[in-house]
Amino acid sequence: MPVKIRLQRHGKKGKPYYWIVAADARSKRDGKYLEKLGAYNPNTNPATVELNVDGAVTWLQNGAQPTDTARAILSYKGAMLKNHLAGGVKKGALTEEQAQAKFDAWLEEKAAKVQAKADGLSKAEAKAKAEALAAEKAVNEARIAAAAPVVEEEAQAEGEATASNEEE
């Protein structure tokens, strides 16, 4: 039975939410699956991925083939790296401790990159809000300035009319 690691779509129209599953390649996209490995939510920025890395590595070692999108997600979460390191341990190129140390170092580096992106997005959002507020203030001040001279001109016109009436 050929097994694939693939995405199973859930969620509303226009708001997809995916489960990452190990399923028989012949089953329907949203049909029966062998094991749920995680979830993927592309609606957030950065995308939210929850993955059972050890379960995914087990399926990969047993011959499951990930689809292109699933492969990208597994790579993003480190399952492909962990599978690669497990192969090195099996061949004797690494010890289990060395492989775990490399994986942990990679996880820390990846977490730092994700946090940097989230910080950059929040800074960009705050900057955009500040610019929008400044633009709105400028528009309001221009509107007030445009309305103020009209009132002064009317007062001057009334003053001139009163003065001319007094002269008569």
PDB file of C-alpha atoms in Angstrom:
ATOM      1  CA  MET A   1       0.000   0.000   0.000  1.00  0.00           C
ATOM      2  CA  PRO A   2       1.697   3.251  -1.095  1.00  0.00           C
ATOM      3  CA  VAL A   3       1.462   5.845   1.660  1.00  0.00           C
ATOM      4  CA  LYS A   4       1.634   9.599   1.132  1.00  0.00           C
ATOM      5  CA  ILE A   5       2.023  12.387   3.636  1.00  0.00           C
ATOM      6  CA  ARG A   6      -0.333  15.052   2.339  1.00  0.00           C
ATOM      7  CA  LEU A   7      -2.735  17.827   3.274  1.00  0.00           C
ATOM      8  CA  GLN A   8      -6.406  17.269   3.978  1.00  0.00           C
ATOM      9  CA  ARG A   9      -8.510  20.422   3.539  1.00  0.00           C
ATOM     10  CA  HIS A  10     -10.873  21.666   6.211  1.00  0.00           C
ATOM     11  CA  GLY A  11     -12.296  25.082   7.045  1.00  0.00           C
ATOM     12  CA  LYS A  12     -14.710  27.410   5.306  1.00  0.00           C
ATOM     13  CA  LYS A  13     -14.747  28.619   1.735  1.00  0.00           C
ATOM     14  CA  GLY A  14     -11.949  31.143   1.376  1.00  0.00           C
ATOM     15  CA  LYS A  15     -10.527  30.262   4.820  1.00  0.00           C
ATOM     16  CA  PRO A  16      -8.652  26.986   4.367  1.00  0.00           C
ATOM     17  CA  TYR A  17      -7.302  24.975   7.272  1.00  0.00           C
ATOM     18  CA  TYR A  18      -5.383  21.793   6.605  1.00  0.00           C
ATOM     19  CA  TRP A  19      -4.607  18.612   8.504  1.00  0.00           C
ATOM     20  CA  ILE A  20      -1.287  16.972   7.721  1.00  0.00           C
ATOM     21  CA  VAL A  21      -2.048  13.264   7.398  1.00  0.00           C
ATOM     22  CA  ALA A  22      -0.459   9.990   6.376  1.00  0.00           C
ATOM     23  CA  ALA A  23      -2.925   8.395   3.963  1.00  0.00           C
ATOM     24  CA  ASP A  24      -3.157   5.685   1.357  1.00  0.00           C
ATOM     25  CA  ALA A  25      -2.309   7.271  -1.991  1.00  0.00           C
ATOM     26  CA  ARG A  26      -5.520   5.882  -3.490  1.00  0.00           C
ATOM     27  CA  SER A  27      -7.857   7.466  -0.928  1.00  0.00           C
ATOM     28  CA  LYS A  28      -9.732  10.708  -1.636  1.00  0.00           C
ATOM     29  CA  ARG A  29      -8.215  14.077  -0.748  1.00  0.00           C
ATOM     30  CA  ASP A  30     -10.457  14.561   2.266  1.00  0.00           C
ATOM     31  CA  GLY A  31     -11.154  10.869   2.761  1.00  0.00           C
ATOM     32  CA  LYS A  32      -9.900   8.169   5.078  1.00  0.00           C
ATOM     33  CA  TYR A  33      -6.394   8.552   6.511  1.00  0.00           C
ATOM     34  CA  LEU A  34      -4.049   6.363   8.528  1.00  0.00           C
ATOM     35  CA  GLU A  35      -2.731   8.920  11.020  1.00  0.00           C
ATOM     36  CA  LYS A  36      -3.112  12.640  11.644  1.00  0.00           C
ATOM     37  CA  LEU A  37       0.358  14.150  12.004  1.00  0.00           C
ATOM     38  CA  GLY A  38      -0.501  17.810  12.506  1.00  0.00           C
ATOM     39  CA  ALA A  39      -2.284  20.912  11.291  1.00  0.00           C
ATOM     40  CA  TYR A  40      -1.440  23.829   8.993  1.00  0.00           C
ATOM     41  CA  ASN A  41      -3.186  27.208   9.035  1.00  0.00           C
ATOM     42  CA  PRO A  42      -2.106  29.449   6.130  1.00  0.00           C
ATOM     43  CA  ASN A  43      -4.501  32.241   7.189  1.00  0.00           C
ATOM     44  CA  THR A  44      -2.122  33.622   9.829  1.00  0.00           C
ATOM     45  CA  ASN A  45       1.094  35.502   9.114  1.00  0.00           C
ATOM     46  CA  PRO A  46       3.491  33.730   9.578  1.00  0.00           C
ATOM     47  CA  ALA A  47       1.553  30.531   8.868  1.00  0.00           C
ATOM     48  CA  THR A  48       0.801  28.357  11.899  1.00  0.00           C
ATOM     49  CA  VAL A  49       2.102  24.801  11.696  1.00  0.00           C
ATOM     50  CA  GLU A  50       1.613  22.178  14.398  1.00  0.00           C
ATOM     51  CA  LEU A  51       3.405  18.939  13.603  1.00  0.00           C
ATOM     52  CA  ASN A  52       4.239  15.691  15.377  1.00  0.00           C
ATOM     53  CA  VAL A  53       7.832  15.597  14.113  1.00  0.00           C
ATOM     54  CA  ASP A  54       8.601  12.141  15.514  1.00  0.00           C
ATOM     55  CA  GLY A  55       5.473  10.663  13.931  1.00  0.00           C
ATOM     56  CA  ALA A  56       6.329  12.234  10.584  1.00  0.00           C
ATOM     57  CA  VAL A  57       9.902  10.891  10.765  1.00  0.00           C
ATOM     58  CA  THR A  58       8.557   7.411  11.521  1.00  0.00           C
ATOM     59  CA  TRP A  59       6.344   7.523   8.432  1.00  0.00           C
ATOM     60  CA  LEU A  60       9.211   8.851   6.303  1.00  0.00           C
ATOM     61  CA  GLN A  61      11.488   6.036   7.487  1.00  0.00           C
ATOM     62  CA  ASN A  62       8.787   3.502   6.607  1.00  0.00           C
ATOM     63  CA  GLY A  63       8.694   4.806   3.022  1.00  0.00           C
ATOM     64  CA  ALA A  64       5.887   7.351   2.982  1.00  0.00           C
ATOM     65  CA  GLN A  65       6.298   9.929   0.222  1.00  0.00           C
ATOM     66  CA  PRO A  66       5.333  13.527   1.048  1.00  0.00           C
ATOM     67  CA  THR A  67       3.611  15.674  -1.560  1.00  0.00           C
ATOM     68  CA  ASP A  68       5.403  18.866  -2.607  1.00  0.00           C
ATOM     69  CA  THR A  69       3.510  21.090  -0.176  1.00  0.00           C
ATOM     70  CA  ALA A  70       3.765  18.555   2.634  1.00  0.00           C
ATOM     71  CA  ARG A  71       7.517  18.228   1.962  1.00  0.00           C
ATOM     72  CA  ALA A  72       7.896  22.009   2.301  1.00  0.00           C
ATOM     73  CA  ILE A  73       5.996  21.974   5.599  1.00  0.00           C
ATOM     74  CA  LEU A  74       7.981  19.003   6.922  1.00  0.00           C
ATOM     75  CA  SER A  75      11.194  20.770   5.953  1.00  0.00           C
ATOM     76  CA  TYR A  76      10.002  23.992   7.639  1.00  0.00           C
ATOM     77  CA  LYS A  77       9.367  22.153  10.904  1.00  0.00           C
ATOM     78  CA  GLY A  78      12.560  20.069  10.717  1.00  0.00           C
ATOM     79  CA  ALA A  79      11.115  16.597  10.107  1.00  0.00           C
ATOM     80  CA  MET A  80      13.137  16.159   6.918  1.00  0.00           C
ATOM     81  CA  LEU A  81      16.338  17.179   8.735  1.00  0.00           C
ATOM     82  CA  LYS A  82      15.593  14.815  11.611  1.00  0.00           C
ATOM     83  CA  ASN A  83      14.992  11.991   9.117  1.00  0.00           C
ATOM     84  CA  HIS A  84      18.307  12.824   7.429  1.00  0.00           C
ATOM     85  CA  LEU A  85      20.141  12.840  10.772  1.00  0.00           C
ATOM     86  CA  ALA A  86      18.490   9.543  11.751  1.00  0.00           C
ATOM     87  CA  GLY A  87      19.862   8.042   8.531  1.00  0.00           C
ATOM     88  CA  GLY A  88      23.334   9.269   9.531  1.00  0.00           C
ATOM     89  CA  VAL A  89      22.973   7.646  12.947  1.00  0.00           C
ATOM     90  CA  LYS A  90      21.834   4.398  11.330  1.00  0.00           C
ATOM     91  CA  LYS A  91      24.921   4.393   9.075  1.00  0.00           C
ATOM     92  CA  GLY A  92      27.255   5.205  11.965  1.00  0.00           C
ATOM     93  CA  ALA A  93      28.338   8.638  10.740  1.00  0.00           C
ATOM     94  CA  LEU A  94      26.889  10.335  13.846  1.00  0.00           C
ATOM     95  CA  THR A  95      26.008   9.385  17.378  1.00  0.00           C
ATOM     96  CA  GLU A  96      22.486   9.907  18.670  1.00  0.00           C
ATOM     97  CA  GLU A  97      23.700  12.760  20.907  1.00  0.00           C
ATOM     98  CA  GLN A  98      25.433  14.558  18.028  1.00  0.00           C
ATOM     99  CA  ALA A  99      22.341  14.249  15.852  1.00  0.00           C
ATOM    100  CA  GLN A 100      20.113  15.581  18.650  1.00  0.00           C
ATOM    101  CA  ALA A 101      22.527  18.487  19.276  1.00  0.00           C
ATOM    102  CA  LYS A 102      22.479  19.434  15.560  1.00  0.00           C
ATOM    103  CA  PHE A 103      18.690  19.224  15.483  1.00  0.00           C
ATOM    104  CA  ASP A 104      18.315  21.358  18.632  1.00  0.00           C
ATOM    105  CA  ALA A 105      20.717  23.991  17.238  1.00  0.00           C
ATOM    106  CA  TRP A 106      18.710  24.093  14.011  1.00  0.00           C
ATOM    107  CA  LEU A 107      15.453  24.448  15.959  1.00  0.00           C
ATOM    108  CA  GLU A 108      16.833  27.413  17.928  1.00  0.00           C
ATOM    109  CA  GLU A 109      18.033  29.104  14.744  1.00  0.00           C
ATOM    110  CA  LYS A 110      14.668  28.515  13.058  1.00  0.00           C
ATOM    111  CA  ALA A 111      12.769  29.869  16.066  1.00  0.00           C
ATOM    112  CA  ALA A 112      14.920  33.016  15.966  1.00  0.00           C
ATOM    113  CA  LYS A 113      14.145  33.519  12.257  1.00  0.00           C
ATOM    114  CA  VAL A 114      10.408  33.082  12.802  1.00  0.00           C
ATOM    115  CA  GLN A 115      10.457  35.489  15.762  1.00  0.00           C
ATOM    116  CA  ALA A 116      12.410  38.043  13.697  1.00  0.00           C
ATOM    117  CA  LYS A 117       9.783  37.846  10.947  1.00  0.00           C
ATOM    118  CA  ALA A 118       6.956  38.272  13.463  1.00  0.00           C
ATOM    119  CA  ASP A 119       8.734  41.276  15.008  1.00  0.00           C
ATOM    120  CA  GLY A 120       9.295  42.811  11.582  1.00  0.00           C
ATOM    121  CA  LEU A 121       5.634  42.372  10.702  1.00  0.00           C
ATOM    122  CA  SER A 122       4.489  43.969  13.969  1.00  0.00           C
ATOM    123  CA  LYS A 123       6.883  46.908  13.459  1.00  0.00           C
ATOM    124  CA  ALA A 124       5.645  47.377   9.888  1.00  0.00           C
ATOM    125  CA  GLU A 125       2.042  47.285  11.099  1.00  0.00           C
ATOM    126  CA  ALA A 126       2.762  49.850  13.825  1.00  0.00           C
ATOM    127  CA  LYS A 127       4.553  52.097  11.305  1.00  0.00           C
ATOM    128  CA  ALA A 128       1.625  51.859   8.877  1.00  0.00           C
ATOM    129  CA  LYS A 129      -0.817  52.780  11.644  1.00  0.00           C
ATOM    130  CA  ALA A 130       1.323  55.768  12.644  1.00  0.00           C
ATOM    131  CA  GLU A 131       1.533  56.974   9.027  1.00  0.00           C
ATOM    132  CA  ALA A 132      -2.225  56.560   8.592  1.00  0.00           C
ATOM    133  CA  LEU A 133      -2.830  58.552  11.782  1.00  0.00           C
ATOM    134  CA  ALA A 134      -0.474  61.322  10.634  1.00  0.00           C
ATOM    135  CA  ALA A 135      -2.191  61.475   7.236  1.00  0.00           C
ATOM    136  CA  GLU A 136      -5.598  61.612   8.902  1.00  0.00           C
ATOM    137  CA  LYS A 137      -4.442  64.421  11.191  1.00  0.00           C
ATOM    138  CA  ALA A 138      -3.140  66.367   8.189  1.00  0.00           C
ATOM    139  CA  VAL A 139      -6.445  65.942   6.362  1.00  0.00           C
ATOM    140  CA  ASN A 140      -8.395  67.055   9.443  1.00  0.00           C
ATOM    141  CA  GLU A 141      -6.163  70.111   9.932  1.00  0.00           C
ATOM    142  CA  ALA A 142      -6.543  71.034   6.256  1.00  0.00           C
ATOM    143  CA  ARG A 143     -10.315  70.671   6.557  1.00  0.00           C
ATOM    144  CA  ILE A 144     -10.374  72.887   9.675  1.00  0.00           C
ATOM    145  CA  ALA A 145      -8.112  75.450   7.999  1.00  0.00           C
ATOM    146  CA  ALA A 146     -10.337  75.501   4.927  1.00  0.00           C
ATOM    147  CA  ALA A 147     -13.441  76.018   7.047  1.00  0.00           C
ATOM    148  CA  ALA A 148     -11.947  78.713   9.315  1.00  0.00           C
ATOM    149  CA  PRO A 149     -11.346  81.473   6.684  1.00  0.00           C
ATOM    150  CA  VAL A 150     -14.952  81.226   5.495  1.00  0.00           C
ATOM    151  CA  VAL A 151     -16.144  82.173   8.975  1.00  0.00           C
ATOM    152  CA  GLU A 152     -13.691  85.089   9.150  1.00  0.00           C
ATOM    153  CA  GLU A 153     -14.706  86.362   5.696  1.00  0.00           C
ATOM    154  CA  GLU A 154     -18.372  86.306   6.717  1.00  0.00           C
ATOM    155  CA  ALA A 155     -17.527  88.232   9.885  1.00  0.00           C
ATOM    156  CA  GLN A 156     -15.597  90.818   7.850  1.00  0.00           C
ATOM    157  CA  ALA A 157     -18.450  91.104   5.354  1.00  0.00           C
ATOM    158  CA  GLU A 158     -20.939  91.610   8.201  1.00  0.00           C
ATOM    159  CA  GLY A 159     -18.637  94.199   9.780  1.00  0.00           C
ATOM    160  CA  GLU A 160     -18.383  96.117   6.488  1.00  0.00           C
ATOM    161  CA  ALA A 161     -22.146  95.961   6.008  1.00  0.00           C
ATOM    162  CA  THR A 162     -22.708  97.287   9.501  1.00  0.00           C
ATOM    163  CA  ALA A 163     -20.180 100.083   8.921  1.00  0.00           C
ATOM    164  CA  SER A 164     -21.835 101.085   5.622  1.00  0.00           C
ATOM    165  CA  ASN A 165     -25.279 101.073   7.305  1.00  0.00           C
ATOM    166  CA  GLU A 166     -23.939 103.314  10.041  1.00  0.00           C
ATOM    167  CA  GLU A 167     -22.580 105.758   7.461  1.00  0.00           C
ATOM    168  CA  GLU A 168     -25.971 106.104   5.846  1.00  0.00           C
TER     169      GLU A 168
END
